[in-house]
């Protein structure tokens, strides 16, 4: 818990758990998805929360072939248009580059998420820099771009508020700037860096049982965010 200048750490016998949303994808979102020119996509970090909801949404367009990766939590969805691979992004970045190049991927959703802490530490800072800055830049510098390559790199409003001085926020903001500079040098790179509200995910679990909306709920209502997700 964090309140003003106090950071309170504690143990509890009752642990919160991620409750999947049962909200249906509305027809307007499905119709808008038909307008996207995404054909072959790679979702890096698709096992829960944002990534899993995104897979469910994209599967509504049968013309889209989806490659999705997970590390610790296996993706249980099954579909003929969905190919699932277990990958540790820190150790296997070259495998991701190979998947993109061999499968002629045109859209990458970069969603790997380590545990985020408000308590700064050198170890955690190193992990943030690796996952949020070093790896996406290495990936973009080593793939073969086609004529409509799209890279989705989201952040939440978390990094714009009182938490902007945390290591996580500083590294994420710095990485966004470097990615934008890189995109400015690559004509074929279409970059999307939206600011998303707090969503139903493992990062937002809390003992007060506050329920944040799922990605499906947000996209059902917000056409602006729909455009940022599906490049339409």
GROMACS .gro file of C-alpha atoms in nm:
model
  232
    1UNK     CA    1   0.000   0.000   0.000
    2UNK     CA    2   0.122   0.350  -0.078
    3UNK     CA    3  -0.022   0.662   0.084
    4UNK     CA    4   0.146   1.000   0.040
    5UNK     CA    5   0.504   0.954   0.168
    6UNK     CA    6   0.436   0.611   0.325
    7UNK     CA    7   0.504   0.274   0.163
    8UNK     CA    8   0.351  -0.012   0.365
    9UNK     CA    9   0.458  -0.371   0.302
   10UNK     CA   10   0.284  -0.663   0.470
   11UNK     CA   11   0.197  -1.033   0.451
   12UNK     CA   12  -0.156  -1.166   0.425
   13UNK     CA   13  -0.317  -1.508   0.451
   14UNK     CA   14  -0.574  -1.425   0.184
   15UNK     CA   15  -0.420  -1.360  -0.156
   16UNK     CA   16  -0.610  -1.180  -0.433
   17UNK     CA   17  -0.640  -1.363  -0.765
   18UNK     CA   18  -0.715  -1.259  -1.120
   19UNK     CA   19  -1.084  -1.294  -1.204
   20UNK     CA   20  -1.140  -1.333  -1.580
   21UNK     CA   21  -1.396  -1.096  -1.726
   22UNK     CA   22  -1.707  -1.246  -1.884
   23UNK     CA   23  -1.795  -0.934  -2.081
   24UNK     CA   24  -1.884  -1.005  -2.443
   25UNK     CA   25  -1.718  -0.829  -2.735
   26UNK     CA   26  -1.981  -0.598  -2.882
   27UNK     CA   27  -2.075  -0.587  -3.250
   28UNK     CA   28  -1.934  -0.238  -3.316
   29UNK     CA   29  -1.590  -0.352  -3.198
   30UNK     CA   30  -1.608  -0.660  -3.422
   31UNK     CA   31  -1.710  -0.442  -3.719
   32UNK     CA   32  -1.425  -0.199  -3.655
   33UNK     CA   33  -1.183  -0.491  -3.637
   34UNK     CA   34  -1.279  -0.580  -3.993
   35UNK     CA   35  -1.127  -0.250  -4.111
   36UNK     CA   36  -0.779  -0.330  -3.988
   37UNK     CA   37  -0.511  -0.440  -4.232
   38UNK     CA   38  -0.349  -0.669  -3.972
   39UNK     CA   39  -0.297  -1.013  -4.129
   40UNK     CA   40  -0.021  -1.182  -3.928
   41UNK     CA   41   0.039  -1.071  -3.572
   42UNK     CA   42   0.268  -1.167  -3.285
   43UNK     CA   43   0.148  -1.103  -2.928
   44UNK     CA   44   0.447  -1.111  -2.694
   45UNK     CA   45   0.309  -1.183  -2.347
   46UNK     CA   46  -0.038  -1.317  -2.419
   47UNK     CA   47  -0.105  -1.532  -2.113
   48UNK     CA   48  -0.324  -1.303  -1.906
   49UNK     CA   49  -0.491  -0.966  -1.862
   50UNK     CA   50  -0.426  -0.738  -2.157
   51UNK     CA   51  -0.262  -1.000  -2.379
   52UNK     CA   52  -0.524  -1.271  -2.327
   53UNK     CA   53  -0.813  -1.031  -2.389
   54UNK     CA   54  -0.639  -0.911  -2.704
   55UNK     CA   55  -0.613  -1.267  -2.837
   56UNK     CA   56  -0.985  -1.320  -2.774
   57UNK     CA   57  -1.068  -1.002  -2.964
   58UNK     CA   58  -0.841  -1.069  -3.262
   59UNK     CA   59  -0.982  -1.420  -3.298
   60UNK     CA   60  -1.312  -1.255  -3.396
   61UNK     CA   61  -1.149  -1.168  -3.727
   62UNK     CA   62  -1.089  -1.505  -3.892
   63UNK     CA   63  -0.855  -1.350  -4.148
   64UNK     CA   64  -0.591  -1.274  -3.884
   65UNK     CA   65  -0.326  -1.536  -3.805
   66UNK     CA   66  -0.200  -1.502  -3.448
   67UNK     CA   67   0.129  -1.609  -3.293
   68UNK     CA   68   0.128  -1.564  -2.915
   69UNK     CA   69   0.391  -1.624  -2.650
   70UNK     CA   70   0.379  -1.697  -2.279
   71UNK     CA   71   0.639  -1.774  -2.014
   72UNK     CA   72   0.501  -1.892  -1.677
   73UNK     CA   73   0.124  -1.901  -1.730
   74UNK     CA   74   0.018  -2.119  -2.022
   75UNK     CA   75  -0.234  -1.987  -2.274
   76UNK     CA   76  -0.530  -2.227  -2.274
   77UNK     CA   77  -0.713  -2.089  -2.578
   78UNK     CA   78  -0.727  -2.309  -2.888
   79UNK     CA   79  -0.799  -2.206  -3.246
   80UNK     CA   80  -0.671  -2.302  -3.590
   81UNK     CA   81  -0.557  -1.941  -3.639
   82UNK     CA   82  -0.364  -1.935  -3.310
   83UNK     CA   83  -0.010  -2.063  -3.263
   84UNK     CA   84   0.125  -2.061  -2.905
   85UNK     CA   85   0.493  -2.069  -2.806
   86UNK     CA   86   0.663  -2.066  -2.464
   87UNK     CA   87   0.936  -1.802  -2.465
   88UNK     CA   88   1.143  -1.624  -2.201
   89UNK     CA   89   1.186  -1.282  -2.364
   90UNK     CA   90   1.504  -1.208  -2.169
   91UNK     CA   91   1.680  -1.524  -2.287
   92UNK     CA   92   1.504  -1.589  -2.618
   93UNK     CA   93   1.479  -1.253  -2.795
   94UNK     CA   94   1.645  -1.410  -3.101
   95UNK     CA   95   1.360  -1.663  -3.122
   96UNK     CA   96   1.112  -1.376  -3.138
   97UNK     CA   97   1.312  -1.211  -3.416
   98UNK     CA   98   1.313  -1.542  -3.603
   99UNK     CA   99   0.934  -1.584  -3.565
  100UNK     CA  100   0.877  -1.234  -3.703
  101UNK     CA  101   1.109  -1.279  -4.000
  102UNK     CA  102   1.009  -1.633  -4.098
  103UNK     CA  103   0.633  -1.580  -4.059
  104UNK     CA  104   0.633  -1.237  -4.224
  105UNK     CA  105   0.463  -1.083  -3.919
  106UNK     CA  106   0.313  -0.740  -3.993
  107UNK     CA  107   0.203  -0.642  -3.639
  108UNK     CA  108   0.374  -0.696  -3.303
  109UNK     CA  109   0.204  -0.634  -2.970
  110UNK     CA  110   0.481  -0.599  -2.712
  111UNK     CA  111   0.319  -0.688  -2.376
  112UNK     CA  112   0.571  -0.870  -2.151
  113UNK     CA  113   0.526  -0.751  -1.793
  114UNK     CA  114   0.757  -0.825  -1.500
  115UNK     CA  115   0.631  -0.765  -1.146
  116UNK     CA  116   0.616  -0.388  -1.098
  117UNK     CA  117   0.720  -0.243  -0.763
  118UNK     CA  118   0.695   0.114  -0.632
  119UNK     CA  119   1.000   0.046  -0.416
  120UNK     CA  120   1.307   0.124  -0.628
  121UNK     CA  121   1.593  -0.129  -0.631
  122UNK     CA  122   1.896  -0.180  -0.854
  123UNK     CA  123   1.790  -0.537  -0.938
  124UNK     CA  124   1.440  -0.435  -1.040
  125UNK     CA  125   1.572  -0.138  -1.236
  126UNK     CA  126   1.796  -0.369  -1.438
  127UNK     CA  127   1.497  -0.593  -1.524
  128UNK     CA  128   1.284  -0.296  -1.629
  129UNK     CA  129   1.557  -0.159  -1.856
  130UNK     CA  130   1.611  -0.497  -2.016
  131UNK     CA  131   1.244  -0.573  -2.087
  132UNK     CA  132   1.108  -0.226  -2.164
  133UNK     CA  133   1.403  -0.066  -2.342
  134UNK     CA  134   1.686  -0.295  -2.452
  135UNK     CA  135   1.479  -0.585  -2.588
  136UNK     CA  136   1.221  -0.392  -2.797
  137UNK     CA  137   1.496  -0.179  -2.951
  138UNK     CA  138   1.706  -0.487  -3.029
  139UNK     CA  139   1.401  -0.654  -3.181
  140UNK     CA  140   1.319  -0.357  -3.407
  141UNK     CA  141   1.681  -0.325  -3.519
  142UNK     CA  142   1.700  -0.690  -3.629
  143UNK     CA  143   1.374  -0.765  -3.807
  144UNK     CA  144   1.284  -0.743  -4.173
  145UNK     CA  145   1.026  -0.470  -4.226
  146UNK     CA  146   0.747  -0.519  -4.476
  147UNK     CA  147   0.544  -0.234  -4.622
  148UNK     CA  148   0.303  -0.207  -4.328
  149UNK     CA  149   0.488  -0.312  -4.013
  150UNK     CA  150   0.315  -0.205  -3.691
  151UNK     CA  151   0.456  -0.211  -3.337
  152UNK     CA  152   0.226  -0.169  -3.037
  153UNK     CA  153   0.397  -0.063  -2.713
  154UNK     CA  154   0.141   0.040  -2.449
  155UNK     CA  155   0.180   0.216  -2.117
  156UNK     CA  156  -0.073   0.301  -1.852
  157UNK     CA  157  -0.168   0.632  -1.690
  158UNK     CA  158   0.038   0.497  -1.397
  159UNK     CA  159   0.354   0.659  -1.538
  160UNK     CA  160   0.194   1.003  -1.571
  161UNK     CA  161   0.073   1.047  -1.215
  162UNK     CA  162   0.242   1.062  -0.875
  163UNK     CA  163   0.440   0.747  -0.958
  164UNK     CA  164   0.640   0.917  -1.236
  165UNK     CA  165   0.952   0.923  -1.014
  166UNK     CA  166   0.962   0.545  -0.976
  167UNK     CA  167   1.230   0.351  -1.165
  168UNK     CA  168   0.956   0.182  -1.367
  169UNK     CA  169   0.802   0.508  -1.486
  170UNK     CA  170   1.138   0.672  -1.563
  171UNK     CA  171   1.257   0.376  -1.770
  172UNK     CA  172   0.923   0.338  -1.951
  173UNK     CA  173   0.913   0.709  -2.042
  174UNK     CA  174   1.277   0.698  -2.156
  175UNK     CA  175   1.211   0.386  -2.364
  176UNK     CA  176   0.911   0.550  -2.531
  177UNK     CA  177   1.129   0.843  -2.635
  178UNK     CA  178   1.397   0.615  -2.781
  179UNK     CA  179   1.138   0.408  -2.969
  180UNK     CA  180   0.986   0.724  -3.118
  181UNK     CA  181   1.331   0.841  -3.228
  182UNK     CA  182   1.394   0.501  -3.387
  183UNK     CA  183   1.056   0.507  -3.563
  184UNK     CA  184   1.141   0.849  -3.703
  185UNK     CA  185   1.437   0.690  -3.883
  186UNK     CA  186   1.246   0.391  -4.023
  187UNK     CA  187   0.983   0.480  -4.284
  188UNK     CA  188   0.816   0.137  -4.269
  189UNK     CA  189   0.768   0.139  -3.890
  190UNK     CA  190   0.423   0.239  -3.767
  191UNK     CA  191   0.447   0.286  -3.389
  192UNK     CA  192   0.153   0.299  -3.145
  193UNK     CA  193   0.218   0.402  -2.782
  194UNK     CA  194  -0.120   0.456  -2.614
  195UNK     CA  195  -0.187   0.554  -2.254
  196UNK     CA  196  -0.432   0.300  -2.117
  197UNK     CA  197  -0.645   0.319  -1.802
  198UNK     CA  198  -0.587   0.070  -1.522
  199UNK     CA  199  -0.707  -0.269  -1.645
  200UNK     CA  200  -0.797  -0.604  -1.495
  201UNK     CA  201  -0.456  -0.773  -1.472
  202UNK     CA  202  -0.221  -0.941  -1.227
  203UNK     CA  203  -0.040  -0.609  -1.181
  204UNK     CA  204  -0.355  -0.449  -1.042
  205UNK     CA  205  -0.457  -0.719  -0.793
  206UNK     CA  206  -0.536  -0.570  -0.453
  207UNK     CA  207  -0.663  -0.682  -0.114
  208UNK     CA  208  -0.946  -0.427  -0.130
  209UNK     CA  209  -1.087  -0.627  -0.424
  210UNK     CA  210  -1.120  -0.320  -0.646
  211UNK     CA  211  -1.225  -0.448  -0.988
  212UNK     CA  212  -1.077  -0.267  -1.285
  213UNK     CA  213  -1.234  -0.302  -1.632
  214UNK     CA  214  -1.104  -0.562  -1.873
  215UNK     CA  215  -0.955  -0.462  -2.208
  216UNK     CA  216  -1.275  -0.585  -2.374
  217UNK     CA  217  -1.485  -0.352  -2.160
  218UNK     CA  218  -1.262  -0.054  -2.242
  219UNK     CA  219  -1.252  -0.122  -2.616
  220UNK     CA  220  -1.627  -0.180  -2.629
  221UNK     CA  221  -1.675   0.183  -2.525
  222UNK     CA  222  -1.373   0.375  -2.656
  223UNK     CA  223  -1.325   0.405  -3.034
  224UNK     CA  224  -1.009   0.615  -2.993
  225UNK     CA  225  -0.835   0.333  -2.809
  226UNK     CA  226  -0.976   0.088  -3.066
  227UNK     CA  227  -0.793   0.285  -3.336
  228UNK     CA  228  -0.468   0.278  -3.139
  229UNK     CA  229  -0.493  -0.098  -3.089
  230UNK     CA  230  -0.591  -0.197  -3.442
  231UNK     CA  231  -0.421   0.081  -3.642
  232UNK     CA  232  -0.745   0.199  -3.807
   0.00000   0.00000   0.00000
